[in-house]
Coordinates of C-alpha atoms (C1' of nucleotides) in Angstrom, one line a residue:
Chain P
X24 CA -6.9 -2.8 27.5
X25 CA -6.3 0.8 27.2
X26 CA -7.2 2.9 24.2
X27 CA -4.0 4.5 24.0
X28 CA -2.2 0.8 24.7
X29 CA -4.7 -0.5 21.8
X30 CA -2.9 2.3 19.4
X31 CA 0.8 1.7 20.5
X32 CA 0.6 -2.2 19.6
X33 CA -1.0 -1.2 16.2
X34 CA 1.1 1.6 15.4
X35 CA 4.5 -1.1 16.1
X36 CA 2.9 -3.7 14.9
X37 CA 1.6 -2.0 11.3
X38 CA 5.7 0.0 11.6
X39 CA 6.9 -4.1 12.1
X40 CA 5.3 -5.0 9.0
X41 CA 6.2 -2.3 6.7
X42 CA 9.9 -2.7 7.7
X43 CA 9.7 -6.3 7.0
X44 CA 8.0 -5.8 3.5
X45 CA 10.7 -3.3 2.5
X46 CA 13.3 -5.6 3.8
X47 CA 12.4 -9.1 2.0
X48 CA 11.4 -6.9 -1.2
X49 CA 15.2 -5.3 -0.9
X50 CA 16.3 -8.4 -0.1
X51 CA 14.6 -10.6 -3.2
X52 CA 16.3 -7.6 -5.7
X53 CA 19.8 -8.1 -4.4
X54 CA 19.2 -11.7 -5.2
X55 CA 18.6 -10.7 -9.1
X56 CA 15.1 -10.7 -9.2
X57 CA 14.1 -7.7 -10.5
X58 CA 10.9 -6.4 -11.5
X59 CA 9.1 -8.5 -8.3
X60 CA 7.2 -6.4 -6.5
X61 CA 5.8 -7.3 -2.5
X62 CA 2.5 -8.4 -3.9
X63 CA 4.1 -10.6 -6.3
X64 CA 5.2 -12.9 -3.2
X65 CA 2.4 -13.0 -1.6
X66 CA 0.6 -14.3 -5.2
X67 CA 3.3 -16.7 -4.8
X68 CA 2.7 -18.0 -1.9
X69 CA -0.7 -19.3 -3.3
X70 CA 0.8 -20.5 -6.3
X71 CA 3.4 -22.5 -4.7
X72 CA 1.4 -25.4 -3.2
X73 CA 0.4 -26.4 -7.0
X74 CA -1.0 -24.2 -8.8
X75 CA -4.2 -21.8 -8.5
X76 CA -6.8 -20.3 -11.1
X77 CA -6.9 -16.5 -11.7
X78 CA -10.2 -16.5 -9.4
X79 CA -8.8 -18.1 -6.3
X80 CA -5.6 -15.7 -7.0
X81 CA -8.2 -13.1 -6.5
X82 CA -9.7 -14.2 -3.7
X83 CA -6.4 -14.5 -2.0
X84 CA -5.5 -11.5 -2.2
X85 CA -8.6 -9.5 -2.4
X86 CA -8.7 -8.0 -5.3
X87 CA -11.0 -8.4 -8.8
X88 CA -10.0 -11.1 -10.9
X89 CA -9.1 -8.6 -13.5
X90 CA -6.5 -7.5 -11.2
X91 CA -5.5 -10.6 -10.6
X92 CA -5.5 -11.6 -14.7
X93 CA -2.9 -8.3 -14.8
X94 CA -0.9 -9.1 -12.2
X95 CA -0.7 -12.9 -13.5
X96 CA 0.4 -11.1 -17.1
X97 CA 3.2 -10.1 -14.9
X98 CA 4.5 -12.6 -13.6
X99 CA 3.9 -14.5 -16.8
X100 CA 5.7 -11.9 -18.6
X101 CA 8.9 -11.8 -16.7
X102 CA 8.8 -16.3 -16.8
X103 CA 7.8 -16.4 -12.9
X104 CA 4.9 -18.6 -13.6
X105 CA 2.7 -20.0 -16.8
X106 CA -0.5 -20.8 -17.5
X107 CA -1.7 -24.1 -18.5
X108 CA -5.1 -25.9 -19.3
X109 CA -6.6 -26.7 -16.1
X110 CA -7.8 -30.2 -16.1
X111 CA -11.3 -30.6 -15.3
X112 CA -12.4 -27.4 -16.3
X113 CA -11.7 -26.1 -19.8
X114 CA -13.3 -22.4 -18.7
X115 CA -10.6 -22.3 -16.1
X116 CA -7.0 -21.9 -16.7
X117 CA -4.3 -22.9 -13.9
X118 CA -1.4 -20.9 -13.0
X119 CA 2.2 -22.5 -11.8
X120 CA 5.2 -21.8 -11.0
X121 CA 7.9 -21.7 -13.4
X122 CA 11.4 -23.0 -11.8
X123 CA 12.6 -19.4 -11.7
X124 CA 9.1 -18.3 -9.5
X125 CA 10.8 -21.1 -7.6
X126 CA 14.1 -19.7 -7.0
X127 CA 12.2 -16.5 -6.3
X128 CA 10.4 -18.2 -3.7
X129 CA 13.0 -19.6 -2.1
X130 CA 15.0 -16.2 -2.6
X131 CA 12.4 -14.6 -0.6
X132 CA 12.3 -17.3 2.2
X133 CA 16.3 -16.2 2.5
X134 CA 15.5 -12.6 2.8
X135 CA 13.0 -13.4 5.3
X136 CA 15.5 -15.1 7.3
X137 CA 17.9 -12.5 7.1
X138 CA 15.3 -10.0 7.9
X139 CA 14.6 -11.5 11.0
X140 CA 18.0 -12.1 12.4
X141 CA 17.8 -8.7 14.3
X142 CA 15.1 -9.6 16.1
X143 CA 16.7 -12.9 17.2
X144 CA 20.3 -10.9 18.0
X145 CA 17.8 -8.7 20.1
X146 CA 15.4 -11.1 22.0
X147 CA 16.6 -14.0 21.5
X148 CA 15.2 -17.0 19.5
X149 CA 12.9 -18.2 22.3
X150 CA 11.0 -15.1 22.8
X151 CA 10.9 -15.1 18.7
X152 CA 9.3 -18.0 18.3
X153 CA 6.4 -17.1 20.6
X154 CA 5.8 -14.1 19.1
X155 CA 5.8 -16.4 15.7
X156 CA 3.2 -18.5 17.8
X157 CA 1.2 -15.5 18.9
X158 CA 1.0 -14.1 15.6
X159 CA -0.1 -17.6 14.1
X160 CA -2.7 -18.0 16.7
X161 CA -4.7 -14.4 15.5
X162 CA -3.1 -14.3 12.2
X163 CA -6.9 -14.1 10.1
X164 CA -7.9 -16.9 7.2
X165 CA -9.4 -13.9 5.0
X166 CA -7.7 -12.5 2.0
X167 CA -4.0 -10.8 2.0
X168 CA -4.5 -7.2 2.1
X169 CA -2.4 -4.4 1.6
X170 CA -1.6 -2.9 5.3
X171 CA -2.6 0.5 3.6
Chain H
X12 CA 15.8 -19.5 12.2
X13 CA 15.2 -21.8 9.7
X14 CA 14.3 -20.2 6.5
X15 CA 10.7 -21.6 6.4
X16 CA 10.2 -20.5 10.3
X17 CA 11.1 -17.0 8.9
X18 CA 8.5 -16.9 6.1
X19 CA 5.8 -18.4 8.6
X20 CA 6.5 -15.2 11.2
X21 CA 6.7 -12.7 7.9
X22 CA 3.4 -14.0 6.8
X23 CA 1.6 -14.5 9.6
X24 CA 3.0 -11.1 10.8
X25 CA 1.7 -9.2 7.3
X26 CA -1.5 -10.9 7.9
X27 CA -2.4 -9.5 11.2
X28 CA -1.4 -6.3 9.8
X29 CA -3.5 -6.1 6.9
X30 CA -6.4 -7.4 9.4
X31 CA -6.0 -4.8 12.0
X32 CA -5.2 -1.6 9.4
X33 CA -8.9 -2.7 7.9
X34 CA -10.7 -3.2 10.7
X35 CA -9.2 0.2 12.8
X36 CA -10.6 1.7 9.0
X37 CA -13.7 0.0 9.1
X38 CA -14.4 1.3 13.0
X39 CA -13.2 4.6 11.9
X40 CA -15.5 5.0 9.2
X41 CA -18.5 3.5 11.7
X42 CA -17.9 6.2 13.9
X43 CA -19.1 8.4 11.1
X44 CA -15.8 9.8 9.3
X45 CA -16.2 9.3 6.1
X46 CA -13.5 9.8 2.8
X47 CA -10.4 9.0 5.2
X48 CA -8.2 6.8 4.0
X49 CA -5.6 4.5 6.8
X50 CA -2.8 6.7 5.1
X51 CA -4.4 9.2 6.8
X52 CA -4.4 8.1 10.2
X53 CA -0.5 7.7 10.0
X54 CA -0.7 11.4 8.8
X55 CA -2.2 12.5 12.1
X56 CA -0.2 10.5 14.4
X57 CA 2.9 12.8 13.1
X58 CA 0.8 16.0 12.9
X59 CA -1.1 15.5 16.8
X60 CA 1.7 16.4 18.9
X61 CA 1.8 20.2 17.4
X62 CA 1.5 20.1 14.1
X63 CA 4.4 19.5 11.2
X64 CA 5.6 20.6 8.0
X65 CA 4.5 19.0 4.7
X66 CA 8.4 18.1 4.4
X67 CA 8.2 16.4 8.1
X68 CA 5.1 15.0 7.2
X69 CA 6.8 13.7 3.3
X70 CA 9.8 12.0 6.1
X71 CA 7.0 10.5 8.0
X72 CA 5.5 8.8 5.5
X73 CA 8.3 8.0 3.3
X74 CA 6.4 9.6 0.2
X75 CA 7.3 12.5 -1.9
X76 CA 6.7 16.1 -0.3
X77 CA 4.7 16.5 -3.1
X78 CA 2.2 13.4 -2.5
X79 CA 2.4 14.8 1.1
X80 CA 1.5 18.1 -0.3
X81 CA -1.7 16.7 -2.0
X82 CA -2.5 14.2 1.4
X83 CA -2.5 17.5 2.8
X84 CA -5.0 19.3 0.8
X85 CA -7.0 16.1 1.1
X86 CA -7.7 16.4 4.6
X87 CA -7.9 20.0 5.2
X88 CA -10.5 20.0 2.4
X89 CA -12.0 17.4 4.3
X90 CA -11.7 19.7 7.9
X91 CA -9.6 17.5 9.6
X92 CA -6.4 19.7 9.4
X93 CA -5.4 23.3 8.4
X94 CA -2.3 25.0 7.6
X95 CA -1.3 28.0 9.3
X96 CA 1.8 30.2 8.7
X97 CA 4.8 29.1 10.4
X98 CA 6.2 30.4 13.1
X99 CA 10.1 31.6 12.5
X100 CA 10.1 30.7 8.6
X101 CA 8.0 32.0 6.5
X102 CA 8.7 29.8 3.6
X103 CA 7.0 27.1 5.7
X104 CA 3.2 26.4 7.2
X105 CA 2.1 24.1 9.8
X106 CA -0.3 21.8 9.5
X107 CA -2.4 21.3 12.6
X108 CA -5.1 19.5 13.1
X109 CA -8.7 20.6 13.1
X110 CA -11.3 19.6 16.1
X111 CA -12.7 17.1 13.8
X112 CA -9.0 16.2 13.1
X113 CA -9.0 15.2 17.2
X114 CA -12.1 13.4 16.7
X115 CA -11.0 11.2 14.0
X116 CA -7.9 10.4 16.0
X117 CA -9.7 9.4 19.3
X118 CA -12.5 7.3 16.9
X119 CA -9.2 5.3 15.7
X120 CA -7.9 4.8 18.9
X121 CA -11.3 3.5 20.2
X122 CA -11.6 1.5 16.7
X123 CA -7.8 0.1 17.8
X124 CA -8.8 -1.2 21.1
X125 CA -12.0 -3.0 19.5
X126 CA -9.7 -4.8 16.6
X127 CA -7.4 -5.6 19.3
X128 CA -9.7 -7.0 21.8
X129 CA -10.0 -10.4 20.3
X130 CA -7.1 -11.4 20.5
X131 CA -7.0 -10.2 24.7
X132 CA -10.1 -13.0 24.6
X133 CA -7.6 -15.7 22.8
X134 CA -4.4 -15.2 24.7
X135 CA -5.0 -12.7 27.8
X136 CA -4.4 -9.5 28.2
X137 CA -0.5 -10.2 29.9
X138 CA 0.3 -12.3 26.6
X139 CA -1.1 -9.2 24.6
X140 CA 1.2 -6.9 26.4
X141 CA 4.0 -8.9 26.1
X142 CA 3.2 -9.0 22.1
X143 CA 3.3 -5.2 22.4
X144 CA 6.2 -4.7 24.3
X145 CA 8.3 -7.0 22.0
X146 CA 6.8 -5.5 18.3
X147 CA 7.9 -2.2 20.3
X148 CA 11.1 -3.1 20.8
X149 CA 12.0 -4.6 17.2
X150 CA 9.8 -1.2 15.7
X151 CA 11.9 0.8 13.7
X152 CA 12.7 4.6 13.8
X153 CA 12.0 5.3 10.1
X154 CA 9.3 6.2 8.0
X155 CA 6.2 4.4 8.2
X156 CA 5.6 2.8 4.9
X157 CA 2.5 0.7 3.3
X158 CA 2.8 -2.8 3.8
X159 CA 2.9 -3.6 0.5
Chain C
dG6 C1' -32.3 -28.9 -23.2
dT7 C1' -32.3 -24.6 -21.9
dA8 C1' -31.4 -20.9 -18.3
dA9 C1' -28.5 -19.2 -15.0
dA10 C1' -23.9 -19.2 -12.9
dT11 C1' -18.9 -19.2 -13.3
dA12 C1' -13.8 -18.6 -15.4
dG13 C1' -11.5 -15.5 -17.9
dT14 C1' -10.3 -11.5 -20.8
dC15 C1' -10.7 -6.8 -23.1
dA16 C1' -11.4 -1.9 -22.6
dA17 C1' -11.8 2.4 -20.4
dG18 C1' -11.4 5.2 -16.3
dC19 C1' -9.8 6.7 -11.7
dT20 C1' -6.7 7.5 -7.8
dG21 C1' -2.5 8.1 -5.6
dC22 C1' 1.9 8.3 -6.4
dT23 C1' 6.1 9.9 -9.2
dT24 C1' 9.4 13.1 -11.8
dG25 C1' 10.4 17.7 -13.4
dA26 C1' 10.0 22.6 -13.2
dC27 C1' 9.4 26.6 -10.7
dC28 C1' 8.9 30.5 -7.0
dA29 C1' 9.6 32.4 -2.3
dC30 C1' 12.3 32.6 1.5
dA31 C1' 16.6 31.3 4.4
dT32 C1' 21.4 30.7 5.1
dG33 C1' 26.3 31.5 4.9
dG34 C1' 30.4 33.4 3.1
dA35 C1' 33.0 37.2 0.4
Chain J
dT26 C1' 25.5 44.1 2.5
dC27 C1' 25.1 41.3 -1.5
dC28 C1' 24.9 37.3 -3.9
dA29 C1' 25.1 32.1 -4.4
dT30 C1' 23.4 28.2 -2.8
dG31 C1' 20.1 25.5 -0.1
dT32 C1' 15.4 24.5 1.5
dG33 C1' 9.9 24.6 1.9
dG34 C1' 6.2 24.4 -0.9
dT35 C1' 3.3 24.1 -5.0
dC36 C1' 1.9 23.4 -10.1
dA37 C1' 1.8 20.3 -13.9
dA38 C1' 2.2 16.1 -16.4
dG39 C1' 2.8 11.2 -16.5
dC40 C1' 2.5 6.5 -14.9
dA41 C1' 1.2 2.1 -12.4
dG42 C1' -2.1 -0.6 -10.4
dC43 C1' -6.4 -1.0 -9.3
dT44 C1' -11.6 -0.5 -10.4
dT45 C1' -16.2 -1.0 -13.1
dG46 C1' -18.5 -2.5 -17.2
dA47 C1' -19.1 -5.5 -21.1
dC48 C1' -18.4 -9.6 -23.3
dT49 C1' -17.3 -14.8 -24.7
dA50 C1' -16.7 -19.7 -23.5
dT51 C1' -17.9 -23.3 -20.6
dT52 C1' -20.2 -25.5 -16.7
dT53 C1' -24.0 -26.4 -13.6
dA54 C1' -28.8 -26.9 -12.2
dC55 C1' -33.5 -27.6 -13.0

DNA sequence: GTAAATAGTCAAGCTGCTTGACCACATGGA
DNA sequence: TCCATGTGGTCAAGCAGCTTGACTATTTAC
């Protein structure tokens, strides 16, 4: 593959993402959650399953677990999530979801949804689904990074 | 599109791009240009074709014209662009890129194709295409913004 | 049983962005 | 032609989110 073809894909695919972002973030606001920013989801997202410590937070999304302990403040602060004892470990703390983090999350699946619907109207659900698959099939296991 | 089929192509979409955006960095600084950061690179995709106004640029990048005043004297202290009086308004200047500036761009493109190419080992080179052709046709026309 | 490793937080600093203020030049109407 | 308004650009100050460094509490390994 072409240099130049290498660029084009990269250049739509990084354009793809930022849209997205700034379409589920817009979206999550309109739904009354304020104060969320994009990374906050995507903390989520690793919360949701059952919890997670401030350390594998970090991990997740490849930052220090400082900025992790700040951005848990956060979500803390504006009752998204709590911390609790973690059992097993009385270093370690775990973080969960409060029931609004769920509505958030659930907000957010919404906005996703709606974000995507031009792309169905546009190629048609079929050819949207196999880009899901492609994407699933290099998506990375690493951390969640910023796309700049 | 279910909700949760949605959040499965955002995320796996944000993924790749947070992959690719490091590793076209990481290949860029391997090539030997140092203190460039990816916000860059999205600078000098709007300023190859002939150059651009610190306002275009602002538009570009959906920033400030101020933070694209200061991206500006980034990389022209760096020698990868330079302004130059405008022609036909002389409240203006255009920012062009330097030789180096050229240099950088072709290391990212080469950088691009190596990020890209394992995913032409998983699918094929006609199933990355088709990836490409379909991002390119759901890409929008505005500003390019950070992922997150 | 003690030394090293790990979970978490506090504190300070830096970087890249923002808002606000301002000057130089351009544009359009009387 | 002259002036009012709009636009391109920069300077300055402030802020948000991250970093590095230092430290305590607890666990793990020998």
């Amino acid at each position: 593959m072409q240099n130049s073809e290498a660029m084009a894909l990269s250049a739509a695919l990084l354009a793809v993402a930022g849209e997205l972002t700034q379409r589920i973030h817009e979206g999550v606001v309109a739904r009354g959650f304020e104060g969320v920013r994009p990374a906050h989801g995507f903390a989520f997202t690793r919360l949701a399953p059952g919890g997670a410590t401030v350390t594998e937070l970090a991990a997740h999304l490849g930052v220090t677990k400082q900025a992790a302990s700040q951005l848990v403040d956060e979500i803390v602060r504006k009752g998204y999530a709590e911390r609790r004892p973690h059992p097993g470990d009385a270093r370690a703390r775990l973080v969960v979801l409060t029931e609004r983090g769920w509505d958030c999350t659930r907000a957010a699946e919404e906005a996703a949804a709606e974000a995507v619907r031009p792309w169905v109207e546009l190629l048609g659900e079929s050819e949207v689904r196999a880009l899901r698959d492609r994407l699933l099939r290099i998506a990375p296991y690493g951390p969640i990074r910023p796309a700049w």
